[in-house]
Tab-separated table of C-alpha atoms and ligand atoms in Angstrom:
chain	number	residue	atom	x	y	z
K	1	MET	CA	0.000	0.000	0.000
K	2	THR	CA	1.190	3.537	-0.735
K	3	PHE	CA	0.899	5.870	2.215
K	4	ARG	CA	-0.231	9.427	1.586
K	5	ARG	CA	-0.430	10.701	5.126
K	6	ILE	CA	-0.259	9.209	8.592
K	7	GLY	CA	-1.603	10.471	11.891
K	8	VAL	CA	-0.056	10.496	15.337
K	9	LEU	CA	-1.951	10.830	18.596
K	10	THR	CA	-1.266	10.777	22.324
K	11	SER	CA	-4.062	9.499	24.518
K	12	GLY	CA	-4.751	8.796	28.204
K	13	GLY	CA	-2.526	10.244	30.932
K	14	ASP	CA	0.352	12.253	29.479
K	15	SER	CA	3.884	11.050	30.062
K	16	PRO	CA	7.254	12.796	29.722
K	17	GLY	CA	8.842	11.806	26.425
K	18	MET	CA	5.622	11.739	24.419
K	19	ASN	CA	6.834	14.844	22.576
K	20	ALA	CA	10.054	13.108	21.562
K	21	ALA	CA	7.969	10.260	20.122
K	22	VAL	CA	5.714	12.670	18.218
K	23	ARG	CA	8.740	14.500	16.852
K	24	ALA	CA	10.329	11.228	15.713
K	25	VAL	CA	7.131	10.068	13.994
K	26	VAL	CA	6.770	13.396	12.181
K	27	ARG	CA	10.385	13.642	11.092
K	28	ALA	CA	10.631	9.963	10.059
K	29	GLY	CA	7.374	10.314	8.129
K	30	LEU	CA	8.592	13.437	6.342
K	31	SER	CA	11.882	11.770	5.472
K	32	HIS	CA	9.851	9.066	3.712
K	33	GLY	CA	7.919	11.727	1.820
K	34	ILE	CA	4.776	11.410	3.952
K	35	GLU	CA	3.050	14.263	5.719
K	36	VAL	CA	1.951	13.666	9.265
K	37	TYR	CA	-1.181	14.890	10.979
K	38	GLY	CA	-1.045	15.526	14.692
K	39	ILE	CA	-4.415	14.304	15.940
K	40	LEU	CA	-5.252	16.724	18.745
K	41	GLU	CA	-6.460	15.506	22.158
K	42	GLY	CA	-6.144	11.813	21.388
K	43	TYR	CA	-9.060	9.931	19.855
K	44	LYS	CA	-11.269	12.973	20.444
K	45	GLY	CA	-9.345	14.695	17.633
K	46	LEU	CA	-10.244	11.872	15.273
K	47	VAL	CA	-13.888	11.871	16.311
K	48	GLU	CA	-14.098	15.670	15.934
K	49	ASN	CA	-11.727	16.050	12.963
K	50	ASN	CA	-9.379	18.243	14.994
K	51	LEU	CA	-5.995	17.889	13.312
K	52	GLN	CA	-2.763	19.799	12.882
K	53	LEU	CA	-0.758	19.182	9.744
K	54	PHE	CA	3.011	18.809	10.172
K	55	SER	CA	4.413	19.347	6.692
K	56	LYS	CA	7.996	20.303	7.494
K	57	PRO	CA	10.544	19.211	10.143
K	58	SER	CA	10.513	22.610	11.851
K	59	ASP	CA	6.828	22.084	12.693
K	60	VAL	CA	8.012	19.877	15.558
K	61	SER	CA	11.105	21.885	16.512
K	62	ASN	CA	11.815	22.505	20.189
K	63	ILE	CA	9.388	19.991	21.615
K	64	ILE	CA	11.800	17.139	22.419
K	65	GLU	CA	12.749	18.794	25.706
K	66	ARG	CA	9.216	19.739	26.715
K	67	SER	CA	7.047	18.001	29.317
K	68	GLY	CA	3.455	17.097	28.564
K	69	THR	CA	2.261	16.473	25.041
K	70	ALA	CA	2.273	19.188	22.390
K	71	ILE	CA	-0.644	17.529	20.567
K	72	TYR	CA	-2.621	17.271	23.805
K	73	THR	CA	-4.401	14.275	25.233
K	74	ASP	CA	-7.724	13.144	26.587
K	75	ARG	CA	-9.649	10.083	27.597
K	76	CYS	CA	-12.428	9.833	25.013
K	77	PRO	CA	-15.571	7.836	25.892
K	78	GLU	CA	-17.193	8.827	22.533
K	79	PHE	CA	-14.585	6.731	20.764
K	80	GLU	CA	-15.997	3.666	22.497
K	81	THR	CA	-19.370	4.132	20.727
K	82	TYR	CA	-20.296	2.971	17.233
K	83	GLU	CA	-20.938	6.584	16.137
K	84	GLY	CA	-17.621	7.762	17.567
K	85	ILE	CA	-15.634	5.114	15.712
K	86	ALA	CA	-17.549	5.788	12.480
K	87	SER	CA	-16.743	9.476	12.789
K	88	ALA	CA	-13.056	8.716	13.441
K	89	ILE	CA	-12.864	6.498	10.347
K	90	GLU	CA	-14.530	9.233	8.305
K	91	THR	CA	-11.871	11.720	9.535
K	92	CYS	CA	-9.130	9.338	8.385
K	93	ARG	CA	-10.747	8.798	4.998
K	94	LYS	CA	-11.391	12.423	4.169
K	95	ASN	CA	-7.902	13.566	5.254
K	96	ASN	CA	-6.104	10.693	3.498
K	97	ILE	CA	-4.765	9.340	6.788
K	98	ASP	CA	-3.617	5.855	5.797
K	99	GLY	CA	-2.161	4.815	9.149
K	100	VAL	CA	-2.049	5.941	12.768
K	101	VAL	CA	0.645	5.828	15.435
K	102	ALA	CA	-1.083	5.756	18.842
K	103	ILE	CA	1.009	6.674	21.883
K	104	GLY	CA	-0.354	5.837	25.324
K	105	GLY	CA	-1.366	3.004	27.621
K	106	ASP	CA	-3.779	0.091	27.493
K	107	GLY	CA	-6.843	2.289	26.792
K	108	THR	CA	-4.997	3.820	23.845
K	109	PHE	CA	-4.214	0.379	22.467
K	110	ARG	CA	-7.838	-0.739	22.730
K	111	GLY	CA	-8.667	2.261	20.531
K	112	ALA	CA	-5.899	1.302	18.110
K	113	THR	CA	-7.377	-2.180	17.629
K	114	ASP	CA	-10.743	-0.587	16.832
K	115	LEU	CA	-9.157	1.559	14.134
K	116	ALA	CA	-7.274	-1.438	12.719
K	117	ALA	CA	-10.479	-3.474	12.676
K	118	HIS	CA	-12.007	-0.758	10.486
K	119	GLY	CA	-9.169	-0.836	7.973
K	120	ILE	CA	-6.854	1.862	9.360
K	121	PRO	CA	-3.409	0.356	10.048
K	122	THR	CA	-2.176	1.205	13.542
K	123	VAL	CA	1.037	0.876	15.510
K	124	GLY	CA	1.075	1.484	19.262
K	125	ILE	CA	3.861	3.066	21.290
K	126	PRO	CA	3.765	2.516	25.062
K	127	GLY	CA	3.639	5.914	26.757
K	128	THR	CA	2.646	5.947	30.411
K	129	ILE	CA	4.560	6.709	33.580
K	130	ASP	CA	3.075	3.594	35.195
K	131	ASN	CA	5.085	1.062	33.118
K	132	ASP	CA	1.976	-1.114	33.231
K	133	ILE	CA	2.055	-2.531	29.715
K	134	THR	CA	2.929	-6.144	30.431
K	135	ALA	CA	4.363	-6.891	26.975
K	136	THR	CA	7.186	-4.367	27.320
K	137	ASP	CA	9.927	-3.899	29.892
K	138	TYR	CA	9.693	-0.139	29.468
K	139	THR	CA	7.048	2.500	28.828
K	140	ILE	CA	7.958	6.088	27.931
K	141	GLY	CA	7.781	8.387	30.941
K	142	LEU	CA	8.719	5.947	33.696
K	143	ASP	CA	12.276	7.196	34.106
K	144	THR	CA	11.321	10.863	34.305
K	145	ALA	CA	8.468	10.181	36.719
K	146	MET	CA	10.754	8.190	39.003
K	147	ASN	CA	13.386	10.916	38.946
K	148	THR	CA	10.698	13.441	39.820
K	149	VAL	CA	9.726	11.274	42.782
K	150	LEU	CA	13.374	11.095	43.829
K	151	THR	CA	13.718	14.883	43.829
K	152	PHE	CA	10.678	14.915	46.099
K	153	THR	CA	11.926	12.168	48.430
K	154	ASP	CA	15.425	13.670	48.647
K	155	SER	CA	13.850	16.904	49.863
K	156	LEU	CA	11.716	15.013	52.333
K	157	ARG	CA	14.745	13.113	53.560
K	158	ALA	CA	16.522	16.376	54.349
K	159	THR	CA	13.704	17.785	56.437
K	160	CYS	CA	12.973	14.415	58.078
K	161	GLU	CA	16.623	14.137	59.079
K	162	SER	CA	16.572	17.648	60.583
K	163	HIS	CA	13.420	16.952	62.596
K	164	ALA	CA	13.930	13.217	63.226
K	165	ARG	CA	10.673	12.408	61.444
K	166	CYS	CA	9.158	9.862	59.092
K	167	SER	CA	7.450	10.579	55.750
K	168	VAL	CA	5.030	8.243	54.049
K	169	VAL	CA	4.919	9.042	50.340
K	170	GLU	CA	2.145	7.921	47.990
K	171	VAL	CA	3.352	7.540	44.398
K	172	MET	CA	1.433	6.925	41.179
K	173	GLY	CA	0.753	3.614	39.522
K	174	ARG	CA	-2.929	2.774	39.605
K	175	HIS	CA	-2.507	-0.796	38.370
K	176	ALA	CA	1.193	-1.438	38.896
K	177	GLY	CA	3.757	-0.798	41.608
K	178	HIS	CA	6.803	-0.188	39.390
K	179	ILE	CA	7.276	3.450	40.381
K	180	ALA	CA	6.883	2.601	44.067
K	181	LEU	CA	9.288	-0.331	44.032
K	182	ARG	CA	12.089	1.356	42.143
K	183	THR	CA	11.858	4.695	43.924
K	184	ALA	CA	11.784	2.883	47.258
K	185	VAL	CA	15.145	1.301	46.452
K	186	ALA	CA	16.615	4.520	45.076
K	187	SER	CA	15.388	6.783	47.883
K	188	GLY	CA	16.656	4.471	50.611
K	189	ALA	CA	13.161	3.806	51.948
K	190	VAL	CA	12.775	1.661	55.015
K	191	ALA	CA	9.686	0.010	53.513
K	192	VAL	CA	7.485	-0.138	50.440
K	193	ALA	CA	3.856	-1.204	50.058
K	194	VAL	CA	2.404	-2.201	46.682
K	195	ALA	CA	-0.806	-3.961	45.729
K	196	GLU	CA	1.084	-6.872	44.185
K	197	PHE	CA	2.581	-8.226	47.426
K	198	ASP	CA	1.572	-8.643	51.070
K	199	PHE	CA	2.754	-5.904	53.377
K	200	ASP	CA	3.784	-6.775	56.927
K	201	GLU	CA	2.817	-3.603	58.773
K	202	ASP	CA	3.830	-4.934	62.210
K	203	ALA	CA	7.276	-5.943	60.967
K	204	VAL	CA	7.816	-2.507	59.395
K	205	ILE	CA	6.832	-0.738	62.619
K	206	LYS	CA	9.101	-3.026	64.639
K	207	SER	CA	11.970	-2.288	62.282
K	208	ILE	CA	11.423	1.495	62.516
K	209	ILE	CA	11.425	1.287	66.323
K	210	GLU	CA	14.604	-0.795	66.331
K	211	LYS	CA	16.335	1.591	63.957
K	212	ARG	CA	15.269	4.615	65.957
K	213	ASN	CA	16.625	2.931	69.093
K	214	GLY	CA	19.867	2.428	67.193
K	215	GLY	CA	20.040	6.187	66.473
K	216	LYS	CA	18.450	6.517	63.019
K	217	ARG	CA	16.759	9.898	62.695
K	218	SER	CA	14.814	9.889	59.394
K	219	PHE	CA	12.555	7.365	57.698
K	220	LEU	CA	10.884	7.199	54.310
K	221	VAL	CA	8.121	4.764	53.440
K	222	ILE	CA	6.817	4.517	49.860
K	223	VAL	CA	3.269	3.378	49.149
K	224	SER	CA	1.735	2.823	45.729
K	225	GLU	CA	-1.599	4.459	44.916
K	226	GLY	CA	-2.575	0.929	43.855
K	227	ILE	CA	-3.561	0.517	47.524
K	228	PRO	CA	-6.070	3.385	47.701
K	229	GLY	CA	-6.013	5.456	50.889
K	230	TYR	CA	-3.442	3.257	52.613
K	231	ALA	CA	-0.538	5.715	52.680
K	232	GLU	CA	-2.408	8.252	54.798
K	233	LYS	CA	-3.646	5.568	57.168
K	234	LEU	CA	-0.167	4.071	57.487
K	235	ALA	CA	1.324	7.455	58.377
K	236	LYS	CA	-1.103	7.732	61.317
K	237	THR	CA	-0.393	4.169	62.442
K	238	ILE	CA	3.383	4.674	62.336
K	239	GLU	CA	3.098	7.845	64.390
K	240	GLU	CA	0.794	6.184	66.949
K	241	LYS	CA	2.871	3.037	67.340
K	242	THR	CA	6.403	4.480	67.171
K	243	GLY	CA	5.929	7.929	68.642
K	244	ILE	CA	7.827	9.373	65.657
K	245	VAL	CA	6.201	12.381	64.026
K	246	THR	CA	5.069	11.053	60.648
K	247	ARG	CA	3.770	13.052	57.697
K	248	PHE	CA	1.838	11.841	54.688
K	249	CYS	CA	2.977	13.376	51.366
K	250	CYS	CA	1.935	12.915	47.767
K	251	PRO	CA	3.638	14.342	44.663
K	252	ALA	CA	0.483	13.493	42.669
K	253	HIS	CA	0.388	14.807	39.092
K	254	VAL	CA	3.768	16.526	39.455
K	255	GLN	CA	5.042	13.021	38.658
K	256	ARG	CA	3.623	13.306	35.159
K	257	GLY	CA	4.957	16.776	34.392
K	258	GLY	CA	8.717	16.436	34.700
K	259	VAL	CA	11.188	17.474	32.001
K	260	PRO	CA	11.862	14.240	30.059
K	261	THR	CA	15.122	12.523	30.938
K	262	LEU	CA	17.636	11.290	28.391
K	263	THR	CA	16.263	7.737	28.689
K	264	ASP	CA	12.730	8.844	27.894
K	265	ARG	CA	13.791	11.029	24.956
K	266	LEU	CA	15.945	8.220	23.598
K	267	VAL	CA	13.428	5.377	23.862
K	268	ALA	CA	10.670	7.638	22.531
K	269	SER	CA	12.783	8.664	19.537
K	270	GLU	CA	13.671	5.045	18.739
K	271	MET	CA	10.078	3.890	19.045
K	272	GLY	CA	8.687	6.794	17.009
K	273	GLU	CA	11.020	6.178	14.096
K	274	TYR	CA	10.416	2.415	14.249
K	275	ALA	CA	6.642	2.902	14.280
K	276	VAL	CA	6.768	4.733	10.956
K	277	ARG	CA	8.976	2.056	9.400
K	278	LEU	CA	6.593	-0.659	10.577
K	279	LEU	CA	3.556	1.116	9.131
K	280	LEU	CA	5.333	1.558	5.794
K	281	GLU	CA	6.234	-2.142	5.802
K	282	GLY	CA	2.514	-2.867	5.991
K	283	LYS	CA	2.448	-3.901	9.663
K	284	SER	CA	-0.596	-3.096	11.774
K	285	ASP	CA	-2.316	-3.794	15.075
K	286	ILE	CA	0.977	-4.173	16.924
K	287	VAL	CA	2.611	-2.461	19.865
K	288	ILE	CA	6.305	-1.655	19.967
K	289	CYS	CA	8.059	-3.057	23.026
K	290	LYS	CA	11.533	-2.665	24.422
K	291	ASN	CA	12.667	-5.928	25.937
K	292	ASN	CA	16.204	-6.859	26.947
K	293	ASP	CA	17.264	-3.524	25.498
K	294	ARG	CA	15.962	-4.305	21.993
K	295	LEU	CA	12.904	-3.089	20.130
K	296	CYS	CA	10.388	-5.757	19.165
K	297	THR	CA	6.642	-5.937	18.502
K	298	VAL	CA	3.695	-7.801	20.000
K	299	ASP	CA	0.148	-8.040	18.593
K	300	ILE	CA	-1.935	-5.484	20.418
K	301	ALA	CA	-4.718	-7.974	21.165
K	302	LEU	CA	-2.239	-10.333	22.806
K	303	ALA	CA	-0.567	-7.508	24.720
K	304	LEU	CA	-3.954	-6.450	26.073
K	305	LYS	CA	-4.761	-10.011	27.125
K	306	ALA	CA	-1.440	-10.233	28.986
K	307	ASP	CA	-2.291	-6.964	30.752
K	308	ARG	CA	-5.723	-8.164	31.786
K	309	ARG	CA	-4.305	-11.424	33.089
K	310	LEU	CA	-1.555	-9.709	35.093
K	311	LYS	CA	-3.956	-7.136	36.509
K	312	GLY	CA	-6.352	-9.887	37.633
K	313	LYS	CA	-9.010	-8.885	35.102
K	314	MET	CA	-9.014	-12.170	33.192
K	315	ALA	CA	-10.678	-15.070	34.989
K	316	ASP	CA	-9.245	-18.591	34.770
K	317	ASP	CA	-12.010	-19.905	32.481
K	318	GLU	CA	-11.370	-17.121	29.964
K	319	PHE	CA	-7.636	-17.779	30.164
K	320	ASP	CA	-8.108	-21.555	29.776
K	321	ALA	CA	-10.103	-21.018	26.581
K	322	LEU	CA	-7.232	-19.141	24.854
K	323	PRO	CA	-5.085	-20.846	22.191
K	324	GLU	CA	-2.104	-22.715	23.690
K	325	LYS	CA	0.472	-20.328	22.184
K	326	GLU	CA	-1.237	-17.311	23.726
K	327	LYS	CA	-1.513	-19.019	27.108
K	328	GLU	CA	2.158	-19.864	26.995
K	329	TYR	CA	3.182	-16.307	26.055
K	330	ILE	CA	0.979	-14.751	28.735
K	331	THR	CA	2.154	-17.160	31.438
K	332	VAL	CA	5.834	-16.627	30.673
K	333	ARG	CA	5.534	-12.856	30.330
K	334	CYS	CA	3.458	-12.373	33.483
K	335	LYS	CA	5.935	-14.488	35.436
K	336	GLU	CA	8.878	-12.455	34.126
K	337	VAL	CA	7.219	-9.180	35.136
K	338	MET	CA	6.190	-10.442	38.567
K	339	ASP	CA	9.617	-11.974	39.234
K	340	LYS	CA	11.316	-8.662	38.490
K	341	MET	CA	8.897	-6.803	40.738
K	342	ARG	CA	9.387	-9.337	43.507
K	343	ALA	CA	13.159	-8.971	43.240
K	344	MET	CA	12.814	-5.207	43.625
K	345	TYR	CA	10.458	-5.622	46.595
K	346	ASP	CA	12.865	-7.995	48.314
K	347	LEU	CA	15.763	-5.630	47.587
K	348	VAL	CA	14.063	-2.821	49.524
K	349	TYR	CA	13.849	-4.996	52.619
K	350	ALA	CA	17.278	-6.589	52.133
K	351	ILE	CA	19.011	-3.191	52.287
K	352	LYS	CA	16.618	-1.223	54.497
N	401	LIG	O1	-1.242	8.005	33.510
N	401	LIG	C1	-1.258	7.102	34.563
N	401	LIG	C2	-1.724	7.808	35.783
N	401	LIG	O2	-0.872	8.873	36.074
N	401	LIG	C3	-1.856	6.892	36.987
N	401	LIG	O3	-0.646	6.670	37.642
N	401	LIG	C4	-2.863	7.627	37.818
N	401	LIG	O4	-3.566	6.772	38.643
N	401	LIG	C5	-3.770	8.207	36.784
N	401	LIG	O5	-3.021	8.326	35.605
N	401	LIG	C6	-4.339	9.555	37.152
N	401	LIG	O6	-5.263	9.899	36.211
N	401	LIG	P1	-5.905	11.355	36.058
N	401	LIG	O7	-4.904	12.178	35.321
N	401	LIG	O8	-7.125	11.132	35.270
N	401	LIG	O9	-6.121	11.880	37.432
């Protein structure tokens, strides 16, 4: 197929590095002689025909270093309706958009499969600070978000040390504890709580008391938002049971707005360029992954099934009914992800 134009969109929660991916898609497209439409505000831009044409490289100048997404984002319920999808397809047809690169998380990829099912080739790029796309080791934005958390925890550490206090910090990651686990290691936290593993509150309190008795002044505890409301409650419990003044803190959406790190700009640039090549090779309905430091692709439908299984949203009977090859892939991949998370969890407690 000959491509006339392609579209690029960012959808769902923004993540640092999305702009680098958009820039790479636009510039790679232009270098192949294809104009690129920025689809504004995610799938909403397709439903409402709200596009911005990028016809020359300078149209995406000076965005690689910017936080947020220059083509905006949204979560678009209209796109889940028959009328919404029909309108999106019509936008593609009338603007000669022959393929779409969709940057975002699992919701974004569900939208991409809908487009592909209606004859618009799609390639997904994982962009979410949560790193909760099971098929890939890395999603764009994770590194920046974690560094933003570290800036926050380093500041807290300083004031906790001065006052001999404890801080309990709630970090993002609605369906996955990656940010919590890694920032707990890197901030020198005494404990971490994530939805994926049991948390021994009594043991943590005992350990804080012992350490305080041994002369330790400051304590950080990281809790994932995947355990809703727990961080605040834990802060009160620690204060009550240890006598140490304990504050609850939450960097919230600041985590999404950091200036993209080198890692995020680099991975986003690689994935953006690769996405265009894949579309031009006639590939569709796939998500780009970075595993063992190499780019690869996984069918979006399979990637979404792996996500649902890992997040406990796929019951055993549904899983059992899948083809053997899919079951095998999902089992192996989910185990790999959980093993890595477990190793990180154990590391926090091994070096607390
Ligand atoms: O993009 C992922 C994420 O930041 C999650 O970590 C968080 O739970 C959620 O988005 C917040 O969503 P919203 O921006 O709609 O408040």
